[in-house]
Amino acid sequence: YIRWGRNSCPASSNQIYRGYMAGSAYFAEGGGANYQCLTTDPEYDSKSYTLRYATAPIRPMQYEIGAGPNMFGSGLLYEYVPCVACETEQRITQVTIPGATRCPSSDWTLDYQGYIMSEILTGYESHHVSGRGRGSFVCIDSKAEKCPPPMKSVGQWNGGVLYPVSVDCWSDIGSPLLPCPPYRNNTALSCVVCSK
C-alpha cells in the first residue's frame, strides 16, 4: 500500500521505496485523475527519448491547509507531499475506510490513521479555478510530513494542491444528502488504512 504524507513505513511494514506524491497541475485539463507516488530514484530505459512538448506533465503535490494550526499541526502550507510504498508481511488484505478512526475489529491491523484529502472543486476559491476535472481521494497520514531535501517548497505555485475533504450534508436546494448526524457538515473527514 502507499502511505501518503509520510517518508517511512510503520514499524509493522517493510519499505519498498520512498517517493513524492505527484499529479496533474490543478489548472490544466486532461492528464491523470489518479495520484502517483514517484520514486526518489528514477530510472529511464534506453528507448526513452526527449519529448518535443510536455503533453501530459506530472508535478509534485502540495499541502493547501492554511498557515496556522490545523489537524496536522502547522508548518505544512505549500510543502510537497511525501509518500512511501509499504509491504505488510503475513497480511494480504488492505482497505482504506473513509469516515473511520479505527479498524473494523481486533483481527485487523491499523497501518495508519489520517484525513481524506483531494483537489478543490472548481470555483470554490477564486485563485484556484480548476479546469482538469476530478482528482482522487486519498488518505493522508495524520502525522503528515514534508518531503526531505532536495525537495524544497517554493511557496504557492501552479502544481497540484490538496485540500481537506468534508461531507456535504445538504444540497443547494436544502434537501438532505448524507445522514447528518452521524456525519458532520464541513468537518474534516477521518480515514484509516487497515490490513489483515
Short mmCIF file of N, CA, C and O in Angstrom, two decimals, residues 69-168:
data_model
loop_
_atom_site.label_atom_id
_atom_site.label_comp_id
_atom_site.label_asym_id
_atom_site.label_seq_id
_atom_site.Cartn_x
_atom_site.Cartn_y
_atom_site.Cartn_z
N PRO A 69 -2.48 26.58 12.86
CA PRO A 69 -2.73 25.22 13.33
C PRO A 69 -3.92 24.59 12.60
O PRO A 69 -4.89 25.25 12.28
N ASN A 70 -3.81 23.30 12.32
CA ASN A 70 -4.87 22.55 11.67
C ASN A 70 -4.77 21.11 12.15
O ASN A 70 -4.04 20.83 13.08
N MET A 71 -5.48 20.20 11.52
CA MET A 71 -5.49 18.82 12.01
C MET A 71 -4.13 18.13 11.91
O MET A 71 -3.89 17.13 12.57
N PHE A 72 -3.20 18.67 11.11
CA PHE A 72 -1.86 18.10 11.00
C PHE A 72 -0.85 18.82 11.90
O PHE A 72 0.32 18.49 11.88
N GLY A 73 -1.27 19.82 12.62
CA GLY A 73 -0.36 20.67 13.38
C GLY A 73 -0.21 21.98 12.62
O GLY A 73 -1.18 22.65 12.35
N SER A 74 1.01 22.31 12.22
CA SER A 74 1.24 23.51 11.42
C SER A 74 2.55 23.35 10.67
O SER A 74 3.29 22.39 10.89
N GLY A 75 2.84 24.28 9.79
CA GLY A 75 4.11 24.26 9.07
C GLY A 75 4.12 23.46 7.79
O GLY A 75 5.19 23.20 7.24
N LEU A 76 2.95 23.04 7.29
CA LEU A 76 2.92 22.25 6.06
C LEU A 76 2.38 23.02 4.86
O LEU A 76 2.40 22.49 3.75
N LEU A 77 1.92 24.26 5.05
CA LEU A 77 1.34 25.01 3.94
C LEU A 77 2.33 25.11 2.79
O LEU A 77 3.47 25.55 2.97
N TYR A 78 1.91 24.71 1.61
CA TYR A 78 2.68 24.72 0.35
C TYR A 78 3.87 23.77 0.34
O TYR A 78 4.67 23.81 -0.58
N GLU A 79 4.01 22.94 1.35
CA GLU A 79 5.10 21.96 1.34
C GLU A 79 4.71 20.80 0.41
O GLU A 79 3.54 20.49 0.23
N TYR A 80 5.72 20.15 -0.16
CA TYR A 80 5.47 19.00 -1.01
C TYR A 80 5.09 17.79 -0.17
O TYR A 80 5.53 17.65 0.97
N VAL A 81 4.28 16.90 -0.74
CA VAL A 81 3.73 15.75 -0.02
C VAL A 81 4.58 14.51 -0.31
O VAL A 81 4.70 14.09 -1.45
N PRO A 82 5.17 13.91 0.74
CA PRO A 82 5.93 12.68 0.52
C PRO A 82 5.00 11.46 0.47
O PRO A 82 3.82 11.54 0.81
N CYS A 83 5.56 10.34 0.07
CA CYS A 83 4.82 9.08 0.09
C CYS A 83 5.83 7.94 0.18
O CYS A 83 7.02 8.12 -0.11
N VAL A 84 5.37 6.80 0.60
CA VAL A 84 6.24 5.63 0.70
C VAL A 84 5.39 4.38 0.42
O VAL A 84 4.24 4.29 0.85
N ALA A 85 5.96 3.46 -0.36
CA ALA A 85 5.29 2.19 -0.64
C ALA A 85 5.68 1.19 0.43
O ALA A 85 6.87 1.00 0.71
N CYS A 86 4.68 0.57 1.06
CA CYS A 86 4.92 -0.32 2.19
C CYS A 86 4.36 -1.71 1.91
O CYS A 86 3.35 -1.85 1.22
N GLU A 87 5.01 -2.72 2.48
CA GLU A 87 4.55 -4.09 2.37
C GLU A 87 4.28 -4.63 3.76
O GLU A 87 5.08 -4.44 4.68
N THR A 88 3.12 -5.27 3.92
CA THR A 88 2.77 -5.87 5.20
C THR A 88 2.96 -7.37 5.08
O THR A 88 2.30 -8.02 4.27
N GLU A 89 3.88 -7.93 5.85
CA GLU A 89 4.11 -9.37 5.82
C GLU A 89 2.97 -10.10 6.51
O GLU A 89 2.44 -9.65 7.52
N GLN A 90 2.61 -11.23 5.97
CA GLN A 90 1.58 -12.11 6.54
C GLN A 90 0.19 -11.49 6.50
O GLN A 90 -0.74 -12.03 7.09
N ARG A 91 0.03 -10.32 5.87
CA ARG A 91 -1.29 -9.71 5.76
C ARG A 91 -1.52 -9.41 4.28
O ARG A 91 -0.79 -8.66 3.67
N ILE A 92 -2.56 -10.02 3.70
CA ILE A 92 -2.75 -9.90 2.26
C ILE A 92 -3.93 -9.01 1.87
O ILE A 92 -4.08 -8.66 0.71
N THR A 93 -4.73 -8.61 2.84
CA THR A 93 -5.88 -7.75 2.55
C THR A 93 -5.64 -6.38 3.16
O THR A 93 -5.23 -6.26 4.31
N GLN A 94 -5.87 -5.35 2.36
CA GLN A 94 -5.68 -3.97 2.83
C GLN A 94 -6.88 -3.15 2.39
O GLN A 94 -7.38 -3.31 1.28
N VAL A 95 -7.35 -2.27 3.27
CA VAL A 95 -8.52 -1.45 2.96
C VAL A 95 -8.34 -0.05 3.53
O VAL A 95 -7.75 0.12 4.60
N THR A 96 -8.82 0.94 2.79
CA THR A 96 -8.90 2.31 3.28
C THR A 96 -10.36 2.58 3.61
O THR A 96 -11.23 2.38 2.75
N ILE A 97 -10.63 3.02 4.82
CA ILE A 97 -12.01 3.27 5.24
C ILE A 97 -12.19 4.76 5.52
O ILE A 97 -11.69 5.27 6.53
N PRO A 98 -12.89 5.48 4.62
CA PRO A 98 -13.16 6.89 4.89
C PRO A 98 -14.24 7.03 5.96
O PRO A 98 -15.17 6.23 6.02
N GLY A 99 -14.07 8.03 6.82
CA GLY A 99 -15.06 8.25 7.88
C GLY A 99 -14.84 7.36 9.08
O GLY A 99 -15.77 7.14 9.87
N ALA A 100 -13.64 6.83 9.26
CA ALA A 100 -13.34 5.96 10.39
C ALA A 100 -12.07 6.43 11.09
O ALA A 100 -11.21 7.06 10.49
N THR A 101 -11.97 6.09 12.39
CA THR A 101 -10.75 6.38 13.16
C THR A 101 -10.13 5.11 13.72
O THR A 101 -9.10 5.17 14.38
N ARG A 102 -10.76 3.97 13.46
CA ARG A 102 -10.22 2.69 13.92
C ARG A 102 -10.63 1.60 12.92
O ARG A 102 -11.55 1.78 12.12
N CYS A 103 -9.94 0.49 13.01
CA CYS A 103 -10.21 -0.63 12.11
C CYS A 103 -11.50 -1.34 12.55
O CYS A 103 -11.94 -1.21 13.69
N PRO A 104 -12.11 -2.13 11.62
CA PRO A 104 -13.42 -2.73 11.91
C PRO A 104 -13.46 -3.66 13.12
O PRO A 104 -14.47 -3.72 13.81
N SER A 105 -12.37 -4.40 13.38
CA SER A 105 -12.36 -5.33 14.51
C SER A 105 -10.91 -5.61 14.90
O SER A 105 -9.97 -5.18 14.23
N SER A 106 -10.73 -6.36 15.99
CA SER A 106 -9.39 -6.59 16.53
C SER A 106 -8.52 -7.48 15.65
O SER A 106 -7.31 -7.55 15.85
N ASP A 107 -9.09 -8.18 14.67
CA ASP A 107 -8.26 -9.01 13.80
C ASP A 107 -7.65 -8.20 12.64
O ASP A 107 -6.90 -8.73 11.83
N TRP A 108 -7.93 -6.91 12.58
CA TRP A 108 -7.30 -6.01 11.61
C TRP A 108 -6.16 -5.25 12.27
O TRP A 108 -6.23 -4.92 13.46
N THR A 109 -5.13 -4.93 11.51
CA THR A 109 -4.01 -4.13 12.00
C THR A 109 -4.16 -2.72 11.45
O THR A 109 -4.36 -2.53 10.24
N LEU A 110 -4.07 -1.71 12.32
CA LEU A 110 -4.11 -0.32 11.90
C LEU A 110 -2.74 0.05 11.33
O LEU A 110 -1.76 0.09 12.06
N ASP A 111 -2.68 0.30 10.02
CA ASP A 111 -1.42 0.72 9.41
C ASP A 111 -1.21 2.21 9.62
O ASP A 111 -0.11 2.63 9.93
N TYR A 112 -2.25 3.01 9.43
CA TYR A 112 -2.21 4.42 9.83
C TYR A 112 -3.60 5.04 9.81
O TYR A 112 -4.50 4.54 9.17
N GLN A 113 -3.74 6.14 10.57
CA GLN A 113 -4.97 6.92 10.63
C GLN A 113 -4.67 8.27 10.01
O GLN A 113 -3.55 8.77 10.09
N GLY A 114 -5.66 8.86 9.34
CA GLY A 114 -5.42 10.15 8.71
C GLY A 114 -6.68 10.89 8.35
O GLY A 114 -7.73 10.72 9.01
N TYR A 115 -6.58 11.70 7.30
CA TYR A 115 -7.70 12.51 6.82
C TYR A 115 -7.78 12.40 5.31
O TYR A 115 -6.77 12.37 4.61
N ILE A 116 -9.00 12.36 4.80
CA ILE A 116 -9.22 12.31 3.35
C ILE A 116 -8.91 13.69 2.78
O ILE A 116 -9.36 14.71 3.31
N MET A 117 -8.12 13.71 1.69
CA MET A 117 -7.80 14.96 1.00
C MET A 117 -7.95 14.75 -0.50
O MET A 117 -7.88 13.63 -1.00
N SER A 118 -8.18 15.86 -1.21
CA SER A 118 -8.28 15.83 -2.66
C SER A 118 -8.08 17.25 -3.17
O SER A 118 -7.81 18.16 -2.39
N GLU A 119 -8.25 17.43 -4.47
CA GLU A 119 -8.13 18.76 -5.05
C GLU A 119 -9.44 19.52 -4.85
O GLU A 119 -10.50 18.92 -4.63
N ILE A 120 -9.37 20.84 -4.94
CA ILE A 120 -10.53 21.69 -4.69
C ILE A 120 -11.52 21.61 -5.85
O ILE A 120 -11.11 21.39 -7.00
N LEU A 121 -12.79 21.77 -5.55
CA LEU A 121 -13.81 21.81 -6.61
C LEU A 121 -13.71 23.13 -7.36
O LEU A 121 -13.37 24.17 -6.79
N THR A 122 -14.02 23.11 -8.63
CA THR A 122 -13.98 24.31 -9.46
C THR A 122 -14.82 25.42 -8.85
O THR A 122 -15.97 25.20 -8.47
N GLY A 123 -14.22 26.62 -8.74
CA GLY A 123 -14.97 27.79 -8.30
C GLY A 123 -15.07 27.99 -6.80
O GLY A 123 -15.66 28.97 -6.36
N TYR A 124 -14.50 27.10 -5.97
CA TYR A 124 -14.61 27.28 -4.52
C TYR A 124 -13.72 28.39 -4.00
O TYR A 124 -14.00 28.99 -3.00
N GLU A 125 -12.60 28.65 -4.67
CA GLU A 125 -11.74 29.77 -4.31
C GLU A 125 -11.31 30.43 -5.61
O GLU A 125 -10.90 29.76 -6.55
N SER A 126 -11.37 31.74 -5.65
CA SER A 126 -11.13 32.46 -6.89
C SER A 126 -9.74 32.23 -7.45
O SER A 126 -9.53 32.24 -8.65
N HIS A 127 -8.73 32.00 -6.59
CA HIS A 127 -7.38 31.81 -7.09
C HIS A 127 -7.08 30.37 -7.47
O HIS A 127 -6.01 30.07 -7.96
N HIS A 128 -8.02 29.47 -7.25
CA HIS A 128 -7.85 28.08 -7.66
C HIS A 128 -9.04 27.66 -8.52
O HIS A 128 -9.94 26.99 -8.05
N VAL A 129 -9.02 28.07 -9.76
CA VAL A 129 -10.09 27.68 -10.68
C VAL A 129 -9.57 26.52 -11.50
O VAL A 129 -8.71 26.66 -12.36
N SER A 130 -10.06 25.35 -11.21
CA SER A 130 -9.58 24.15 -11.87
C SER A 130 -10.33 23.91 -13.15
O SER A 130 -11.52 24.19 -13.25
N GLY A 131 -9.64 23.38 -14.14
CA GLY A 131 -10.30 23.03 -15.38
C GLY A 131 -10.10 21.58 -15.72
O GLY A 131 -10.57 21.11 -16.74
N ARG A 132 -9.41 20.82 -14.89
CA ARG A 132 -8.98 19.48 -15.28
C ARG A 132 -9.95 18.37 -14.93
O ARG A 132 -9.74 17.23 -15.25
N GLY A 133 -11.01 18.66 -14.25
CA GLY A 133 -11.92 17.58 -13.87
C GLY A 133 -11.59 17.04 -12.49
O GLY A 133 -10.96 17.71 -11.68
N ARG A 134 -11.98 15.83 -12.24
CA ARG A 134 -11.87 15.28 -10.90
C ARG A 134 -10.52 14.65 -10.62
O ARG A 134 -9.91 14.05 -11.50
N GLY A 135 -10.07 14.79 -9.37
CA GLY A 135 -8.87 14.12 -8.91
C GLY A 135 -9.27 12.88 -8.13
O GLY A 135 -10.38 12.39 -8.24
N SER A 136 -8.39 12.39 -7.30
CA SER A 136 -8.65 11.22 -6.47
C SER A 136 -8.80 11.64 -5.02
O SER A 136 -8.32 12.70 -4.62
N PHE A 137 -9.46 10.81 -4.24
CA PHE A 137 -9.49 10.98 -2.79
C PHE A 137 -8.40 10.08 -2.21
O PHE A 137 -8.31 8.91 -2.57
N VAL A 138 -7.57 10.62 -1.32
CA VAL A 138 -6.51 9.83 -0.70
C VAL A 138 -6.54 10.06 0.81
O VAL A 138 -6.96 11.10 1.30
N CYS A 139 -6.07 9.05 1.54
CA CYS A 139 -5.97 9.13 3.00
C CYS A 139 -4.56 9.59 3.34
O CYS A 139 -3.60 8.84 3.21
N ILE A 140 -4.43 10.85 3.76
CA ILE A 140 -3.13 11.42 4.14
C ILE A 140 -2.91 11.15 5.63
O ILE A 140 -3.77 11.42 6.46
N ASP A 141 -1.74 10.63 5.96
CA ASP A 141 -1.41 10.27 7.33
C ASP A 141 -1.61 11.46 8.27
O ASP A 141 -1.23 12.59 7.94
N SER A 142 -2.19 11.22 9.44
CA SER A 142 -2.45 12.29 10.40
C SER A 142 -1.16 12.89 10.97
O SER A 142 -1.17 14.00 11.49
N LYS A 143 -0.06 12.17 10.85
CA LYS A 143 1.25 12.69 11.26
C LYS A 143 2.01 13.12 10.01
O LYS A 143 3.18 12.79 9.82
N ALA A 144 1.34 13.88 9.15
CA ALA A 144 1.88 14.27 7.85
C ALA A 144 3.21 15.00 7.99
O ALA A 144 3.44 15.73 8.95
N GLU A 145 4.08 14.77 7.01
CA GLU A 145 5.40 15.38 6.97
C GLU A 145 5.57 16.09 5.63
O GLU A 145 4.77 15.91 4.72
N LYS A 146 6.65 16.84 5.51
CA LYS A 146 7.02 17.41 4.22
C LYS A 146 8.11 16.54 3.61
O LYS A 146 8.70 15.70 4.28
N CYS A 147 8.37 16.73 2.33
CA CYS A 147 9.42 15.98 1.66
C CYS A 147 10.78 16.46 2.15
O CYS A 147 10.98 17.65 2.37
N PRO A 148 11.72 15.53 2.30
CA PRO A 148 13.08 15.94 2.69
C PRO A 148 13.82 16.52 1.49
O PRO A 148 13.37 16.39 0.35
N PRO A 149 14.97 17.18 1.73
CA PRO A 149 15.78 17.68 0.61
C PRO A 149 16.10 16.51 -0.33
O PRO A 149 16.22 15.39 0.14
N PRO A 150 16.20 16.72 -1.62
CA PRO A 150 16.34 18.02 -2.27
C PRO A 150 15.02 18.72 -2.57
O PRO A 150 15.03 19.82 -3.11
N MET A 151 13.88 18.09 -2.25
CA MET A 151 12.58 18.75 -2.48
C MET A 151 12.41 19.86 -1.46
O MET A 151 12.40 19.61 -0.26
N LYS A 152 12.26 21.09 -1.92
CA LYS A 152 12.11 22.24 -1.04
C LYS A 152 10.96 23.09 -1.56
O LYS A 152 10.87 23.36 -2.76
N SER A 153 10.08 23.48 -0.67
CA SER A 153 8.92 24.28 -1.07
C SER A 153 9.35 25.59 -1.73
O SER A 153 10.30 26.24 -1.30
N VAL A 154 8.62 25.94 -2.76
CA VAL A 154 8.86 27.22 -3.45
C VAL A 154 7.66 28.14 -3.24
O VAL A 154 7.45 29.08 -3.99
N GLY A 155 6.87 27.85 -2.22
CA GLY A 155 5.67 28.64 -1.98
C GLY A 155 4.54 28.18 -2.88
O GLY A 155 4.59 27.13 -3.50
N GLN A 156 3.51 28.98 -2.94
CA GLN A 156 2.35 28.64 -3.76
C GLN A 156 2.72 28.72 -5.23
O GLN A 156 3.32 29.68 -5.68
N TRP A 157 2.37 27.70 -6.00
CA TRP A 157 2.70 27.68 -7.41
C TRP A 157 1.63 26.89 -8.16
O TRP A 157 0.66 26.47 -7.58
N ASN A 158 1.84 26.64 -9.42
CA ASN A 158 0.80 26.03 -10.26
C ASN A 158 0.92 24.52 -10.39
O ASN A 158 0.74 23.96 -11.46
N GLY A 159 1.24 23.85 -9.31
CA GLY A 159 1.26 22.40 -9.32
C GLY A 159 -0.06 21.86 -8.83
O GLY A 159 -1.09 22.52 -8.88
N GLY A 160 -0.05 20.65 -8.31
CA GLY A 160 -1.24 20.08 -7.72
C GLY A 160 -1.35 20.48 -6.26
O GLY A 160 -0.33 20.62 -5.58
N VAL A 161 -2.55 20.70 -5.77
CA VAL A 161 -2.75 21.09 -4.38
C VAL A 161 -3.81 20.21 -3.73
O VAL A 161 -4.79 19.84 -4.36
N LEU A 162 -3.60 19.87 -2.46
CA LEU A 162 -4.52 19.02 -1.71
C LEU A 162 -5.24 19.81 -0.64
O LEU A 162 -4.61 20.57 0.10
N TYR A 163 -6.54 19.60 -0.55
CA TYR A 163 -7.38 20.24 0.46
C TYR A 163 -8.06 19.16 1.30
O TYR A 163 -8.36 18.07 0.79
N PRO A 164 -8.36 19.47 2.57
CA PRO A 164 -9.16 18.54 3.37
C PRO A 164 -10.55 18.35 2.76
O PRO A 164 -11.11 19.27 2.17
N VAL A 165 -11.08 17.15 2.89
CA VAL A 165 -12.41 16.81 2.36
C VAL A 165 -13.40 16.77 3.51
O VAL A 165 -13.09 16.26 4.59
N SER A 166 -14.58 17.32 3.29
CA SER A 166 -15.64 17.25 4.29
C SER A 166 -16.91 16.72 3.63
O SER A 166 -17.04 16.74 2.41
N VAL A 167 -17.81 16.25 4.44
CA VAL A 167 -19.10 15.75 3.96
C VAL A 167 -20.04 16.93 3.72
O VAL A 167 -20.05 17.88 4.51
N ASP A 168 -20.77 16.87 2.64
CA ASP A 168 -21.79 17.88 2.33
C ASP A 168 -23.13 17.31 2.77
O ASP A 168 -23.66 16.39 2.14
#
